[in-house]
Short mmCIF file of C-alpha atoms in Angstrom, two decimals:
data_model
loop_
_atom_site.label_atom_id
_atom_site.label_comp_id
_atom_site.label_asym_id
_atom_site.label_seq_id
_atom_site.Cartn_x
_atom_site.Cartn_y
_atom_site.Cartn_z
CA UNK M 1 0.00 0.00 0.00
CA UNK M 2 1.53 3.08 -0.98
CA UNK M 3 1.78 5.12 2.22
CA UNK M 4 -1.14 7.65 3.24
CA UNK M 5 0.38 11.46 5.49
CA UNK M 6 -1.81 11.93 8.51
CA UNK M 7 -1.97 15.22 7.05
CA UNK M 8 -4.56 13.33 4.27
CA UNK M 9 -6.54 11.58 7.02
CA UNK M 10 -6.92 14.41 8.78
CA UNK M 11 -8.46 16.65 5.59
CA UNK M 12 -10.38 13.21 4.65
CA UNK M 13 -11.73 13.16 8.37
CA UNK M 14 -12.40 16.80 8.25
CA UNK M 15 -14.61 16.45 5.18
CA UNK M 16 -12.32 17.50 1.70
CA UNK M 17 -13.80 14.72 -0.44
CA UNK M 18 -10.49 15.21 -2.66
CA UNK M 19 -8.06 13.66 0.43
CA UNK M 20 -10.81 11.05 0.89
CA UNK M 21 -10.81 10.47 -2.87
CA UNK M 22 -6.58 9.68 -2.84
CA UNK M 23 -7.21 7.60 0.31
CA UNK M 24 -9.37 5.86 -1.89
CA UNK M 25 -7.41 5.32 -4.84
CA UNK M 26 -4.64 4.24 -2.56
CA UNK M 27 -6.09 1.44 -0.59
CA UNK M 28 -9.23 0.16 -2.92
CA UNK M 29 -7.30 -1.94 -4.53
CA UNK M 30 -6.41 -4.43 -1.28
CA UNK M 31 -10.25 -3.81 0.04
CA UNK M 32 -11.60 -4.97 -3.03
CA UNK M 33 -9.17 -8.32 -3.49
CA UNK M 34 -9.94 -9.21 0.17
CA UNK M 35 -13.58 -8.69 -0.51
CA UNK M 36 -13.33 -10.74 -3.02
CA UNK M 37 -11.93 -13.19 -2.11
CA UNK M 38 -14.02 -14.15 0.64
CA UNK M 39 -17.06 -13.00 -1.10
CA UNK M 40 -16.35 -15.37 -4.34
CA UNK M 41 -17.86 -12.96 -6.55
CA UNK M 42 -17.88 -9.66 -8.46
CA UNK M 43 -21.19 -8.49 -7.39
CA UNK M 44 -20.63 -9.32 -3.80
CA UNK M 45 -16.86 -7.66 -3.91
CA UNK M 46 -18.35 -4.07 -5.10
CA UNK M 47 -21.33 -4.11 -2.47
CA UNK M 48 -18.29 -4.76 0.37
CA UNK M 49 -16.11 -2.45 -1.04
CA UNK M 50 -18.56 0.57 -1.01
CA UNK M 51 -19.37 -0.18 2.66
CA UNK M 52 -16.18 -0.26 3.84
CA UNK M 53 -15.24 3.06 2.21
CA UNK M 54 -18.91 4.63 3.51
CA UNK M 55 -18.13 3.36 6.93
CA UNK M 56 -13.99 4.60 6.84
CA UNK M 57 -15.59 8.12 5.95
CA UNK M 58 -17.64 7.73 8.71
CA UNK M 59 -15.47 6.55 11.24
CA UNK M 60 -12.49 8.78 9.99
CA UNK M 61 -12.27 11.34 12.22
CA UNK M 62 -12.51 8.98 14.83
CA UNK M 63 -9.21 7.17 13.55
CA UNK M 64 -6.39 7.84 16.73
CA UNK M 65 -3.41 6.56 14.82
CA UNK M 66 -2.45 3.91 16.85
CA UNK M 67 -2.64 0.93 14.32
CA UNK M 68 -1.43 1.87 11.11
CA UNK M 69 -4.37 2.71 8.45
CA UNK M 70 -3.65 -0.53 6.28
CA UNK M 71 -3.74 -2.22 9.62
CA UNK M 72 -7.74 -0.70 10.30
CA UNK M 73 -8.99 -0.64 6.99
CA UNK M 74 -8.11 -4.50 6.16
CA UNK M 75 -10.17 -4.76 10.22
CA UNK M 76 -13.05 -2.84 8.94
CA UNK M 77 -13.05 -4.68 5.00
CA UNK M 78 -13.19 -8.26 7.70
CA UNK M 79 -15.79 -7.13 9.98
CA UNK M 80 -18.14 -6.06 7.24
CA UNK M 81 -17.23 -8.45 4.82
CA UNK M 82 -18.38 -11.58 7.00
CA UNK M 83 -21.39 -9.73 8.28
CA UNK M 84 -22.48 -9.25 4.03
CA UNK M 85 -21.91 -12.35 4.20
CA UNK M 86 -23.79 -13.85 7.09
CA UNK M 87 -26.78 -11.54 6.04
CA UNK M 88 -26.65 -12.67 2.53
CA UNK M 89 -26.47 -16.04 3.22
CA UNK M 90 -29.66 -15.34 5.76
CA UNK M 91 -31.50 -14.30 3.05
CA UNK M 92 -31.11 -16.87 0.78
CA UNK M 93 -32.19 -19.46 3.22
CA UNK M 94 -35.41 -17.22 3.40
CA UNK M 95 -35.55 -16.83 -0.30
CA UNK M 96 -34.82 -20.49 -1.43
CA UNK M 97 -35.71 -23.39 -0.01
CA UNK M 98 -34.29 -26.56 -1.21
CA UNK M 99 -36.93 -28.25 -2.91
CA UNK M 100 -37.33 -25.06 -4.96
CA UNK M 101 -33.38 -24.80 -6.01
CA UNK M 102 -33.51 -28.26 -6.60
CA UNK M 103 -36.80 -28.33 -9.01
CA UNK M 104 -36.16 -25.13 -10.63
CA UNK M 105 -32.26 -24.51 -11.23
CA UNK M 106 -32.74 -21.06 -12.71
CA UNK M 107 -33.70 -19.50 -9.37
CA UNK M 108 -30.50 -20.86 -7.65
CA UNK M 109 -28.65 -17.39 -7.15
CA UNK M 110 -25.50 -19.44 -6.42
CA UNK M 111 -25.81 -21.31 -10.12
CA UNK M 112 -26.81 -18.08 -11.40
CA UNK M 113 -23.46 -16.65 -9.84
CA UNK M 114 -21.73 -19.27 -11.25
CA UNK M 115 -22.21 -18.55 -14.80
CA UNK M 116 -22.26 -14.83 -14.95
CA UNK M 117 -19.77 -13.93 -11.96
CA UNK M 118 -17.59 -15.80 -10.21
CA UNK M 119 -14.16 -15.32 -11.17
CA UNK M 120 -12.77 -16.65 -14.35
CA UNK M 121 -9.98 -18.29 -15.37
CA UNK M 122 -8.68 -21.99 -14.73
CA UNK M 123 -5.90 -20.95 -11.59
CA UNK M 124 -8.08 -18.58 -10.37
CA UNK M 125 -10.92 -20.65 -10.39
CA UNK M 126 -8.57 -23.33 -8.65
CA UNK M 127 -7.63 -20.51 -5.53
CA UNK M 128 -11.79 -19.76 -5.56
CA UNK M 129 -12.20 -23.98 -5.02
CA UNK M 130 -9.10 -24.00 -2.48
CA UNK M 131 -10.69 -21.25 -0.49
CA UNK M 132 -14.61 -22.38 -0.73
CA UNK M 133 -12.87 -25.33 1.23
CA UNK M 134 -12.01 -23.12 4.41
CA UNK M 135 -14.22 -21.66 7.17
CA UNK M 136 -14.33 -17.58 7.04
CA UNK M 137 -11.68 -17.23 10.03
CA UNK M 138 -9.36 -19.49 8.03
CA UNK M 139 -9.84 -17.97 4.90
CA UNK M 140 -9.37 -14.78 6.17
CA UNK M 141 -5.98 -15.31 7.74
CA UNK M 142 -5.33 -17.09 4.35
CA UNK M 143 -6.08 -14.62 2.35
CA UNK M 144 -4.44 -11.75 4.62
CA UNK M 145 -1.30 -13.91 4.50
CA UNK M 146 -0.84 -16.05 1.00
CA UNK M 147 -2.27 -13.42 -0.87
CA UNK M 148 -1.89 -9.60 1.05
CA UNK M 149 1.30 -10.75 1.97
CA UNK M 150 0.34 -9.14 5.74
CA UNK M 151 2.70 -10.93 8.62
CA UNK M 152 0.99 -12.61 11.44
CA UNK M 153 1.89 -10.07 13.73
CA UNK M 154 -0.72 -7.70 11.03
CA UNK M 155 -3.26 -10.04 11.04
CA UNK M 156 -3.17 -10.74 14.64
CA UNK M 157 -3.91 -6.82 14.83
CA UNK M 158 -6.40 -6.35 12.10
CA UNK M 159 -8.05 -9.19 13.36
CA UNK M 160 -7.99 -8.38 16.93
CA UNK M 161 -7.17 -12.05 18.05
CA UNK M 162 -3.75 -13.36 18.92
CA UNK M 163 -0.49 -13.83 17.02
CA UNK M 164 -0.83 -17.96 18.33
CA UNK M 165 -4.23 -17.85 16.81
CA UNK M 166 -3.40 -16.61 13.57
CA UNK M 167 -0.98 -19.44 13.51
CA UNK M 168 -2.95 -22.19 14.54
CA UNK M 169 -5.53 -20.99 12.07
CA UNK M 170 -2.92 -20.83 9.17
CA UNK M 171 -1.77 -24.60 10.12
CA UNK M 172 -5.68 -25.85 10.11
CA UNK M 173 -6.22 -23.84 7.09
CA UNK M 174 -2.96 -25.42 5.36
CA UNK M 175 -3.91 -29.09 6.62
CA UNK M 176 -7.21 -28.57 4.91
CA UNK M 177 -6.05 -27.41 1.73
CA UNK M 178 -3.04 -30.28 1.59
CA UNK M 179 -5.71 -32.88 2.35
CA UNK M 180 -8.00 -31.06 -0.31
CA UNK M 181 -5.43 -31.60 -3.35
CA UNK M 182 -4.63 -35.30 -1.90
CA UNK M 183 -8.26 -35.61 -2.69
CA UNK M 184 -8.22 -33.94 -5.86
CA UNK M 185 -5.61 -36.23 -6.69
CA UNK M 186 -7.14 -39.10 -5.88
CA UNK M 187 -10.11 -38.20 -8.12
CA UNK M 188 -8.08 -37.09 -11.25
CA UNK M 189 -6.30 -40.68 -10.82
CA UNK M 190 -9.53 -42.90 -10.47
CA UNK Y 1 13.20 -30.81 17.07
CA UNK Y 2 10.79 -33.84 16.87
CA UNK Y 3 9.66 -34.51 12.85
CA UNK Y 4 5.83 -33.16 14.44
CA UNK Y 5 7.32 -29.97 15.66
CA UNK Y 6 9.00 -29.60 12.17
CA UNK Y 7 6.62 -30.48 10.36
CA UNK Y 8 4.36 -27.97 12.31
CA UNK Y 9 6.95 -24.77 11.16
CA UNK Y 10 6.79 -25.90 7.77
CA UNK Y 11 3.22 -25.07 7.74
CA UNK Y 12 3.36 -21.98 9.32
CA UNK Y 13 6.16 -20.03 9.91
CA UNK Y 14 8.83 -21.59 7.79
CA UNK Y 15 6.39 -21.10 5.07
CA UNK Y 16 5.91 -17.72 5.59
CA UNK Y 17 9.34 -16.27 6.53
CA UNK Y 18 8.36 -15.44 10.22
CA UNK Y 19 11.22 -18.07 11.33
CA UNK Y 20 14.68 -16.81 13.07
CA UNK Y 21 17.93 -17.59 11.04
CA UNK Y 22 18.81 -20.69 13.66
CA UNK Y 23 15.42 -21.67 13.17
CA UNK Y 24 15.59 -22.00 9.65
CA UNK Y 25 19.27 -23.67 9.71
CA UNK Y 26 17.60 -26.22 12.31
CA UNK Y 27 15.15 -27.28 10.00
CA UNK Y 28 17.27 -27.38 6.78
CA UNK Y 29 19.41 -29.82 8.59
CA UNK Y 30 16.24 -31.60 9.53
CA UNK Y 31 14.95 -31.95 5.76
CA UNK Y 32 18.09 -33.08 4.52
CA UNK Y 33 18.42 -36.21 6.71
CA UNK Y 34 14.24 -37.39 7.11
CA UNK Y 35 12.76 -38.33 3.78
CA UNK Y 36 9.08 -37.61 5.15
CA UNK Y 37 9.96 -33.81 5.99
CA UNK Y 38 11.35 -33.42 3.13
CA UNK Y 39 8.31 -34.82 0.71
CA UNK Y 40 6.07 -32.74 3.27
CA UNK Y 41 7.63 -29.50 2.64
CA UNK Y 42 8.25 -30.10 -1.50
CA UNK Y 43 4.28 -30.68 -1.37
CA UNK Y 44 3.44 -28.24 0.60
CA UNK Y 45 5.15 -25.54 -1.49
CA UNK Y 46 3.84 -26.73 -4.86
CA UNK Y 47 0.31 -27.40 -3.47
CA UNK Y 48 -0.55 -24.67 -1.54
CA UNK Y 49 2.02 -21.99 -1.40
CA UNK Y 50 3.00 -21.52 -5.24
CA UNK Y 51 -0.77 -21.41 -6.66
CA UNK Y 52 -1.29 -18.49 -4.10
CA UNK Y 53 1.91 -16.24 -5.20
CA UNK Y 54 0.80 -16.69 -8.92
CA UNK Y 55 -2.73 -15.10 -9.04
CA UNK Y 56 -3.40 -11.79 -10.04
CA UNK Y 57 -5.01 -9.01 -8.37
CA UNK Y 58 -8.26 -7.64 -9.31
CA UNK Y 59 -8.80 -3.88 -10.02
CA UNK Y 60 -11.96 -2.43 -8.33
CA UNK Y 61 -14.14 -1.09 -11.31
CA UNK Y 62 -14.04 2.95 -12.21
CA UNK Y 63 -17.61 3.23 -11.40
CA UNK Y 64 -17.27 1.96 -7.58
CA UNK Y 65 -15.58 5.40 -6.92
CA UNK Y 66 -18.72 7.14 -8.47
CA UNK Y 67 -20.85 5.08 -6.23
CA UNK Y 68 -19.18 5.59 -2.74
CA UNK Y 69 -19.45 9.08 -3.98
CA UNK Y 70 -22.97 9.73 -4.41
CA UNK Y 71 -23.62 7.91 -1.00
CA UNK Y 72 -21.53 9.72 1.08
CA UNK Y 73 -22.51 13.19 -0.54
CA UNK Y 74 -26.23 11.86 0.03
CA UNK Y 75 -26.01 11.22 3.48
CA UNK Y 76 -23.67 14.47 4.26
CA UNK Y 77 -27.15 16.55 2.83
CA UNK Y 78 -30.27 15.48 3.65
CA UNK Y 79 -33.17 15.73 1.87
CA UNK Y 80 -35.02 19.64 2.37
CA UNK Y 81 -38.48 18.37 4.08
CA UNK Y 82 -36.06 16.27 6.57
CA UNK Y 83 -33.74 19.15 7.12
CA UNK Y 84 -36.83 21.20 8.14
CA UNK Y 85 -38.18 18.34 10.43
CA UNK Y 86 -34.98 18.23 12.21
CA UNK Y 87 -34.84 21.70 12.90
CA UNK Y 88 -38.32 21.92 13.98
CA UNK Y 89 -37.53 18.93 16.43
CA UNK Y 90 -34.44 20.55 17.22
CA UNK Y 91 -36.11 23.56 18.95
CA UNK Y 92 -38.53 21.73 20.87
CA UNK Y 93 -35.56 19.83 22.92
CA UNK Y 94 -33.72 20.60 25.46
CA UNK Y 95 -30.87 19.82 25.66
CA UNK Y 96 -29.71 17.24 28.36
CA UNK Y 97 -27.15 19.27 30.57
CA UNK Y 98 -29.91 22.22 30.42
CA UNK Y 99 -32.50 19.57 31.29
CA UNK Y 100 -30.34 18.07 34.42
CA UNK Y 101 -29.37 22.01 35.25
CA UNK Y 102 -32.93 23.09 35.68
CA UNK Y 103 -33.96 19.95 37.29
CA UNK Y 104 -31.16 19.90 39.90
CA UNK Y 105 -31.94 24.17 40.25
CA UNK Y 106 -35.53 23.26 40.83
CA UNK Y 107 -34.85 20.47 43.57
CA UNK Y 108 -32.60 22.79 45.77
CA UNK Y 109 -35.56 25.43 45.57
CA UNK Y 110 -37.95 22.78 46.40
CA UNK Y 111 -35.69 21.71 49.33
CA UNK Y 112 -35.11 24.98 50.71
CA UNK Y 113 -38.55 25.97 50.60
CA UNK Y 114 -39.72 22.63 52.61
CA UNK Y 115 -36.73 22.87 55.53
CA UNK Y 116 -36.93 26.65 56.04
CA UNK Y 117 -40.53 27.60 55.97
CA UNK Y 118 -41.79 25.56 59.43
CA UNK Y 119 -38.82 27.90 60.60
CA UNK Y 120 -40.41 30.68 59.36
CA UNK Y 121 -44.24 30.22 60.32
CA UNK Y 122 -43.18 29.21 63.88
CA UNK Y 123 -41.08 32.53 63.94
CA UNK Y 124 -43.99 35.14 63.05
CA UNK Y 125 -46.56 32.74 64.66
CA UNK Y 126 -44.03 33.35 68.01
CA UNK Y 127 -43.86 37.10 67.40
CA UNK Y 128 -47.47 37.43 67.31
CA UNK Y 129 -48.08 35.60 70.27
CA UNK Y 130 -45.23 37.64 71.88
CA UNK Y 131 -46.82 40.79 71.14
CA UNK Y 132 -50.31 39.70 72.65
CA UNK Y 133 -49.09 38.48 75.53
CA UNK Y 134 -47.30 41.97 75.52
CA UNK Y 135 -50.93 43.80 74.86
CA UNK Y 136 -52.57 41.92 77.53
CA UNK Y 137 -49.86 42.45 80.59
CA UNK Y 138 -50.18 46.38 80.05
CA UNK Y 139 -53.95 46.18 80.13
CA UNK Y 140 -54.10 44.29 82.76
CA UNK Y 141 -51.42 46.60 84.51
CA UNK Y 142 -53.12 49.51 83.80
CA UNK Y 143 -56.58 48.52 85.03
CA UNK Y 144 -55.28 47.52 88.26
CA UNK Y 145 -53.25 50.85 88.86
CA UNK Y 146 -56.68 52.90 88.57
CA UNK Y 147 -56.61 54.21 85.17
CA UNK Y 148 -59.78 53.67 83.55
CA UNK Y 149 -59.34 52.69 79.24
CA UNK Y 150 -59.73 56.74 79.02
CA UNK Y 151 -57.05 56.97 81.07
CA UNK Y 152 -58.84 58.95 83.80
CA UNK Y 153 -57.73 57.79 87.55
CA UNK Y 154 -60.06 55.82 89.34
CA UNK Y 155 -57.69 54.39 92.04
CA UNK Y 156 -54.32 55.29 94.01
CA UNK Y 157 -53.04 51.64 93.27
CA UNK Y 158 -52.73 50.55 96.94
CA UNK Y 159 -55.27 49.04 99.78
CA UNK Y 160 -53.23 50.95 101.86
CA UNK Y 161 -53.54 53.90 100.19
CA UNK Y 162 -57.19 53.40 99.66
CA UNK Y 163 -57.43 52.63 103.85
CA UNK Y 164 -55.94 55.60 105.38
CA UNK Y 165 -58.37 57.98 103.10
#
């Protein structure tokens, strides 16, 4: 991330929608890879991305400096990224029941998805697979670490949980993923 | 280091580069002599290490800009008929340290006025009976020294008086 004066935050927090527009540019790019990521999808990605950025204006001036921004931003882009999530997935239940999906494929949002949204491309495809595989706390420490390139002393803090957790997350995470390409393996072989 | 201890730092923090330099000379010396380590860590760098470094990043769209844009200038101005609500509401409250200042003012007058007015009563209700009592001994007095309520003397004051004329 390319590094942000306090002097910006501070015209951002006080309202010039020009410092806010640089913070912006500047950090968008890791909000909306994390977002995706866990999200799985375009749509998804965009409708995280623009709450984390309404919520950092909001909570702006109240930003003291004492994580780094990177640090509270990829904390905020978590928080509200697994509540879209939770919500969304809420709402489906609601929306769908099985029996429906099942007799009428067309109104399954996540086959919809698939065609139309998820993210292309064989590899990528292959990380979207490897990831669908983990729970959300593992993914996210995945993702923060494998693909942010954060160190587990960052996560720890933009997660808020400790540096032994991170770990032990990253190893469970890891031991799923190796068993899931044994697997994979297997099945290419039979 | 037991091959389960390894085996537990190739996962993590060999993996990721959060290992100290006798760490990492520990566990090279490790790989090189136990066969399953060193399959472990081979696997675990093509499997799930590699595939991670070579994906590319994602730009956000141009139009999400446009979008956080229009919300936050949205909510910064409310809409005219809601900026006139609040304002009206706005006048009709009071404002909480206001609210507690009157209530607290009104209290001690309360207070004051229920301690000190007994005090009060009992003090004038005193003084008038004071004054009475006052009224009566100098009637009295006078009507028993022989001056008549017109002031006129009808008596000398004394039996002794009255016996030798």
């Amino acid at each position: 991330m390319h590094e942000i004066s306090e002097d910006m935050i501070t015209e951002a927090a006080d309202g010039d929608i020009n410092a806010f527009e640089q913070i912006y540019k500047k950090t968008s790019g890791f909000v909306y890879n994390v977002a995706l990521r866990l999200a799985g999808n375009k749509h998804d990605a965009e409708e995280i991305t623009q709450d984390v950025f309404i919520t950092i204006h909001k909570k702006l001036s109240g930003y003291r400096f004492e994580s780094s921004l990177k640090t509270w931003i990829y904390r905020i882009t978590y928080n509200l990224s697994i509540n879209y999530l939770k919500k969304r997935s809420k709402e489906r239940h609601r929306n769908i029941s099985y029996d429906d999906a099942m007799a009428n494929p067309e109104t399954n949002l996540e086959a919809i998805e698939a065609k139309t949204d998820k993210i292309e491309e064989d590899e990528e495809g292959h990380i979207e697979k490897m990831l669908s595989e983990l729970n959300p706390d593992q993914k996210a420490c995945i993702i923060l670490r494998s693909l942010e390139g954060l160190s587990y002393r960052e996560i720890a803090e933009a997660l808020k949980i400790n540096i032994n957790t991170v770990r032990s997350r990253i190893k469970r995470a890891r031991e799923a993923l190796l068993a899931f390409r044994k697997n994979e393996a297997t099945e290419c072989e039979a | 280091m037991t091959c389960k201890k390894i085996q537990e730092l190739l996962l993590t923090d060999y993996a990721d580069g959060e290992t100290n330099a006798g760490q990492n000379e520990m566990i090279r010396k490790h790989i090189v002599s136990c066969r399953v380590c060193k399959e472990l860590e081979a696997k675990i760098q093509a499997d799930i290490i590699r595939p991670f470094q070579k994906t590319r990043r994602m730009e956000p769209p141009a139009h999400l800009w446009y979008r956080v844009k229009t919300t936050i200038e949205s909510n910064q101005k409310p809409p005219l008929p809601a900026l006139i609500f609040e304002k009206i509401k706005k006048s009709f409250q009071i404002q909480k340290p206001v609210y507690a200042f009157s209530t607290a003012a009104i209290m001690l007058f309360i207070a004051i006025i229920v301690t000190a007015s007994p005090h009060y009563f009992y003090k004038i209700r005193n003084q008038q009976l004071a004054n009475k009592s006052l009224e009566d001994q100098i009637n009295y007095l006078t009507r028993s020294n022989g001056y008549a309520d017109n002031g006129e003397i009808t008596a000398l004051g004394t039996g002794i008086e009255e016996y030798f004329l």
